[in-house]
One Martini backbone bead per residue (centre of mass of N, CA, C, O) as a GRO file, in nm:
protein
  206
    1LEU     BB    1  15.298 -28.385  -0.893
    2VAL     BB    2  15.517 -28.278  -1.077
    3VAL     BB    3  15.330 -28.132  -1.269
    4ALA     BB    4  15.188 -27.959  -1.063
    5GLY     BB    5  15.444 -27.822  -0.948
    6GLY     BB    6  15.534 -27.698  -1.219
    7SER     BB    7  15.284 -27.529  -1.268
    8TRP     BB    8  15.301 -27.357  -1.015
    9MET     BB    9  15.580 -27.233  -1.075
   10TYR     BB   10  15.501 -27.104  -1.339
   11TYR     BB   11  15.273 -26.932  -1.226
   12ASP     BB   12  15.443 -26.781  -1.018
   13ASN     BB   13  15.642 -26.655  -1.219
   14GLN     BB   14  15.430 -26.504  -1.383
   15GLN     BB   15  15.329 -26.330  -1.151
   16LYS     BB   16  15.598 -26.194  -1.086
   17GLU     BB   17  15.648 -26.073  -1.368
   18GLU     BB   18  15.387 -25.908  -1.375
   19ALA     BB   19  15.443 -25.740  -1.121
   20ALA     BB   20  15.705 -25.616  -1.229
   21ARG     BB   21  15.579 -25.481  -1.476
   22GLN     BB   22  15.377 -25.306  -1.320
   23GLU     BB   23  15.591 -25.153  -1.157
   24GLU     BB   24  15.740 -25.036  -1.397
   25ILE     BB   25  15.499 -24.881  -1.507
   26ARG     BB   26  15.445 -24.710  -1.256
   27ILE     BB   27  15.717 -24.566  -1.253
   28GLU     BB   28  15.716 -24.449  -1.539
   29THR     BB   29  15.452 -24.289  -1.505
   30ALA     BB   30  15.532 -24.116  -1.259
   31ILE     BB   31  15.779 -23.982  -1.386
   32ALA     BB   32  15.634 -23.862  -1.631
   33ASP     BB   33  15.436 -23.689  -1.465
   34ILE     BB   34  15.648 -23.517  -1.322
   35ASP     BB   35  15.782 -23.406  -1.575
   36SER     BB   36  15.526 -23.278  -1.697
   37THR     BB   37  15.457 -23.095  -1.454
   38MET     BB   38  15.717 -22.932  -1.464
   39ASP     BB   39  15.678 -22.820  -1.753
   40GLN     BB   40  15.414 -22.652  -1.663
   41PHE     BB   41  15.586 -22.416  -1.527
   42PHE     BB   42  15.659 -22.334  -1.811
   43LEU     BB   43  15.615 -22.087  -2.063
   44ASP     BB   44  15.868 -22.197  -2.221
   45SER     BB   45  16.089 -22.391  -2.410
   46ASP     BB   46  16.350 -22.267  -2.248
   47GLN     BB   47  16.290 -22.241  -1.941
   48GLN     BB   48  16.266 -21.933  -1.811
   49PHE     BB   49  15.958 -21.907  -1.747
   50ILE     BB   50  15.683 -21.864  -1.531
   51VAL     BB   51  15.382 -21.947  -1.465
   52PRO     BB   52  15.127 -21.795  -1.363
   53GLY     BB   53  15.050 -21.914  -1.022
   54LYS     BB   54  15.285 -22.054  -0.941
   55THR     BB   55  15.424 -22.248  -0.667
   56SER     BB   56  15.629 -22.359  -0.417
   57GLU     BB   57  15.438 -22.581  -0.310
   58GLU     BB   58  15.409 -22.745  -0.569
   59ILE     BB   59  15.712 -22.821  -0.609
   60ALA     BB   60  15.750 -22.951  -0.332
   61GLN     BB   61  15.555 -23.185  -0.382
   62LEU     BB   62  15.707 -23.306  -0.623
   63MET     BB   63  15.976 -23.356  -0.476
   64GLN     BB   64  15.851 -23.555  -0.278
   65GLU     BB   65  15.756 -23.762  -0.490
   66LEU     BB   66  16.047 -23.814  -0.611
   67ASP     BB   67  16.189 -23.964  -0.373
   68GLU     BB   68  16.089 -24.257  -0.447
   69PHE     BB   69  16.301 -24.237  -0.723
   70SER     BB   70  16.622 -24.237  -0.643
   71GLU     BB   71  16.706 -24.509  -0.823
   72GLU     BB   72  16.655 -24.368  -1.076
   73GLU     BB   73  16.790 -24.234  -1.369
   74GLU     BB   74  16.597 -23.964  -1.369
   75TYR     BB   75  16.637 -23.819  -1.098
   76ASP     BB   76  16.863 -23.601  -1.130
   77ALA     BB   77  16.724 -23.438  -1.358
   78LEU     BB   78  16.465 -23.372  -1.191
   79VAL     BB   79  16.599 -23.227  -0.961
   80ALA     BB   80  16.723 -23.002  -1.133
   81LYS     BB   81  16.455 -22.896  -1.242
   82GLY     BB   82  16.321 -22.837  -0.968
   83GLN     BB   83  16.540 -22.638  -0.867
   84LYS     BB   84  16.505 -22.434  -1.090
   85ILE     BB   85  16.215 -22.362  -1.013
   86GLN     BB   86  16.265 -22.280  -0.718
   87ILE     BB   87  16.453 -22.043  -0.777
   88LYS     BB   88  16.262 -21.876  -0.951
   89LEU     BB   89  16.037 -21.848  -0.738
   90ALA     BB   90  16.209 -21.711  -0.521
   91VAL     BB   91  16.278 -21.462  -0.688
   92LEU     BB   92  15.989 -21.371  -0.745
   93ASP     BB   93  15.894 -21.343  -0.455
   94GLN     BB   94  16.099 -21.124  -0.379
   95ILE     BB   95  16.062 -20.902  -0.595
   96ASN     BB   96  15.745 -20.877  -0.558
   97SER     BB   97  15.750 -20.785  -0.248
   98TYR     BB   98  15.845 -20.474  -0.319
   99PHE     BB   99  15.561 -20.442  -0.452
  100SER     BB  100  15.228 -20.349  -0.506
  101GLU     BB  101  15.279 -20.556  -0.736
  102PRO     BB  102  15.361 -20.764  -0.954
  103VAL     BB  103  15.646 -20.710  -1.165
  104ILE     BB  104  15.637 -21.019  -1.241
  105VAL     BB  105  15.468 -21.176  -1.527
  106GLY     BB  106  15.613 -21.410  -1.646
  107ASP     BB  107  15.756 -21.219  -1.927
  108GLU     BB  108  15.671 -20.951  -1.763
  109LEU     BB  109  15.677 -20.607  -1.707
  110ILE     BB  110  15.512 -20.416  -1.457
  111GLU     BB  111  15.458 -20.077  -1.465
  112SER     BB  112  15.231 -20.047  -1.231
  113ALA     BB  113  15.452 -20.126  -1.051
  114HIS     BB  114  15.556 -20.027  -0.717
  115ILE     BB  115  15.723 -19.932  -0.470
  116ASN     BB  116  15.712 -19.966  -0.155
  117GLU     BB  117  15.671 -19.816   0.124
  118GLY     BB  118  15.999 -19.811   0.253
  119ALA     BB  119  16.137 -19.969   0.038
  120THR     BB  120  16.403 -20.201  -0.054
  121VAL     BB  121  16.613 -20.361  -0.275
  122GLU     BB  122  16.739 -20.691  -0.155
  123LEU     BB  123  16.858 -20.774  -0.457
  124ALA     BB  124  17.077 -20.915  -0.641
  125PRO     BB  125  17.199 -20.932  -0.927
  126LEU     BB  126  17.202 -21.136  -1.183
  127SER     BB  127  17.464 -21.326  -1.355
  128GLU     BB  128  17.313 -21.435  -1.567
  129GLU     BB  129  17.275 -21.506  -1.932
  130ASN     BB  130  16.938 -21.439  -1.952
  131ALA     BB  131  16.607 -21.365  -1.973
  132PHE     BB  132  16.537 -21.383  -1.674
  133ALA     BB  133  16.767 -21.209  -1.559
  134GLU     BB  134  16.701 -20.956  -1.722
  135LEU     BB  135  16.419 -20.908  -1.599
  136VAL     BB  136  16.500 -20.895  -1.302
  137ASN     BB  137  16.709 -20.663  -1.335
  138THR     BB  138  16.499 -20.459  -1.431
  139ALA     BB  139  16.334 -20.464  -1.168
  140ILE     BB  140  16.558 -20.378  -0.980
  141LYS     BB  141  16.610 -20.106  -1.118
  142LYS     BB  142  16.330 -19.992  -1.078
  143GLY     BB  143  16.343 -19.989  -0.771
  144HIS     BB  144  16.594 -19.810  -0.738
  145ASP     BB  145  16.493 -19.566  -0.899
  146GLU     BB  146  16.244 -19.505  -0.722
  147VAL     BB  147  16.397 -19.458  -0.462
  148ASP     BB  148  16.576 -19.229  -0.564
  149GLN     BB  149  16.343 -19.037  -0.639
  150LEU     BB  150  16.218 -19.016  -0.360
  151LEU     BB  151  16.468 -18.911  -0.208
  152ALA     BB  152  16.512 -18.657  -0.379
  153ALA     BB  153  16.235 -18.531  -0.326
  154GLU     BB  154  16.252 -18.526  -0.018
  155LYS     BB  155  16.498 -18.343  -0.002
  156SER     BB  156  16.373 -18.099  -0.142
  157ILE     BB  157  16.142 -18.059   0.059
  158GLN     BB  158  16.312 -18.029   0.316
  159GLU     BB  159  16.464 -17.776   0.218
  160LEU     BB  160  16.217 -17.600   0.191
  161MET     BB  161  16.098 -17.634   0.483
  162ALA     BB  162  16.356 -17.516   0.625
  163HIS     BB  163  16.271 -17.219   0.471
  164TYR     BB  164  15.990 -17.229   0.628
  165ARG     BB  165  15.851 -16.932   0.778
  166ASN     BB  166  15.575 -16.782   0.851
  167GLU     BB  167  15.458 -16.837   0.560
  168THR     BB  168  15.770 -16.822   0.450
  169LEU     BB  169  16.021 -16.788   0.232
  170ALA     BB  170  16.325 -16.762   0.200
  171GLU     BB  171  16.526 -16.553   0.007
  172ASP     BB  172  16.734 -16.798  -0.078
  173VAL     BB  173  16.470 -16.897  -0.220
  174SER     BB  174  16.371 -16.977  -0.524
  175ARG     BB  175  16.152 -17.037  -0.771
  176ASP     BB  176  16.327 -17.256  -0.901
  177ASP     BB  177  16.344 -17.437  -0.654
  178PHE     BB  178  16.044 -17.495  -0.640
  179GLU     BB  179  15.999 -17.606  -0.931
  180SER     BB  180  16.203 -17.836  -0.909
  181ALA     BB  181  16.059 -17.985  -0.679
  182LYS     BB  182  15.787 -18.015  -0.824
  183GLU     BB  183  15.891 -18.182  -1.061
  184GLU     BB  184  15.990 -18.422  -0.897
  185VAL     BB  185  15.716 -18.498  -0.777
  186ASN     BB  186  15.546 -18.523  -1.045
  187SER     BB  187  15.736 -18.771  -1.151
  188LEU     BB  188  15.607 -18.948  -0.968
  189PHE     BB  189  15.445 -19.193  -0.854
  190ASP     BB  190  15.157 -19.283  -0.742
  191GLY     BB  191  15.103 -19.192  -0.392
  192GLN     BB  192  15.141 -19.120  -0.064
  193GLU     BB  193  15.414 -18.976  -0.088
  194LYS     BB  194  15.330 -18.777  -0.307
  195GLU     BB  195  15.092 -18.647  -0.159
  196SER     BB  196  15.259 -18.533   0.075
  197MET     BB  197  15.443 -18.350  -0.099
  198LEU     BB  198  15.217 -18.185  -0.232
  199ALA     BB  199  15.114 -18.067   0.033
  200ASP     BB  200  15.371 -17.912   0.102
  201LEU     BB  201  15.374 -17.739  -0.156
  202LEU     BB  202  15.103 -17.600  -0.109
  203VAL     BB  203  15.188 -17.449   0.141
  204VAL     BB  204  15.424 -17.291   0.013
  205GLU     BB  205  15.270 -17.161  -0.230
  206LYS     BB  206  15.075 -16.986  -0.042
   0.00000   0.00000   0.00000
């Protein structure tokens, strides 16, 4: 009985040690998978830019999975990495929402994207000195510049129309004033606002 009892205790200890090893392997594998999946959000080795198509929902799911391992030594570093991704995605979601199509895709500024009608960019320039912040700030400036150009052209058109009565421009409005306004409008990106201004110019020009 003593031998049998000792054998059982040895077997039991072996089973417990094996279960502990398996749990350790499970935890290590899960943490490595989360780390690897987070890395796949980044387009570049410097972890500046986000792969196109990645979403806030995806990283939120990963962060939720990470919660299980809050006692592990890798936890804090992975939380920091996840939060870095979340911040970048939030910035991209915001800046892209102001434009007709995403103005930032990966590490590129999309020149064909233009400010939405009636929109203003309500995102403060990023203060960090890195490639991601530089690209975002370029997009912010693009949005501000396009809004300024639209407003300037609208003002010129409004001033012309204010002097247009009975199908005639007032004598104090010169041909140069008209051509200047027309040049401002022609320099705008194509869109409904530009078409509307061109229609006003066409009426005045007739």
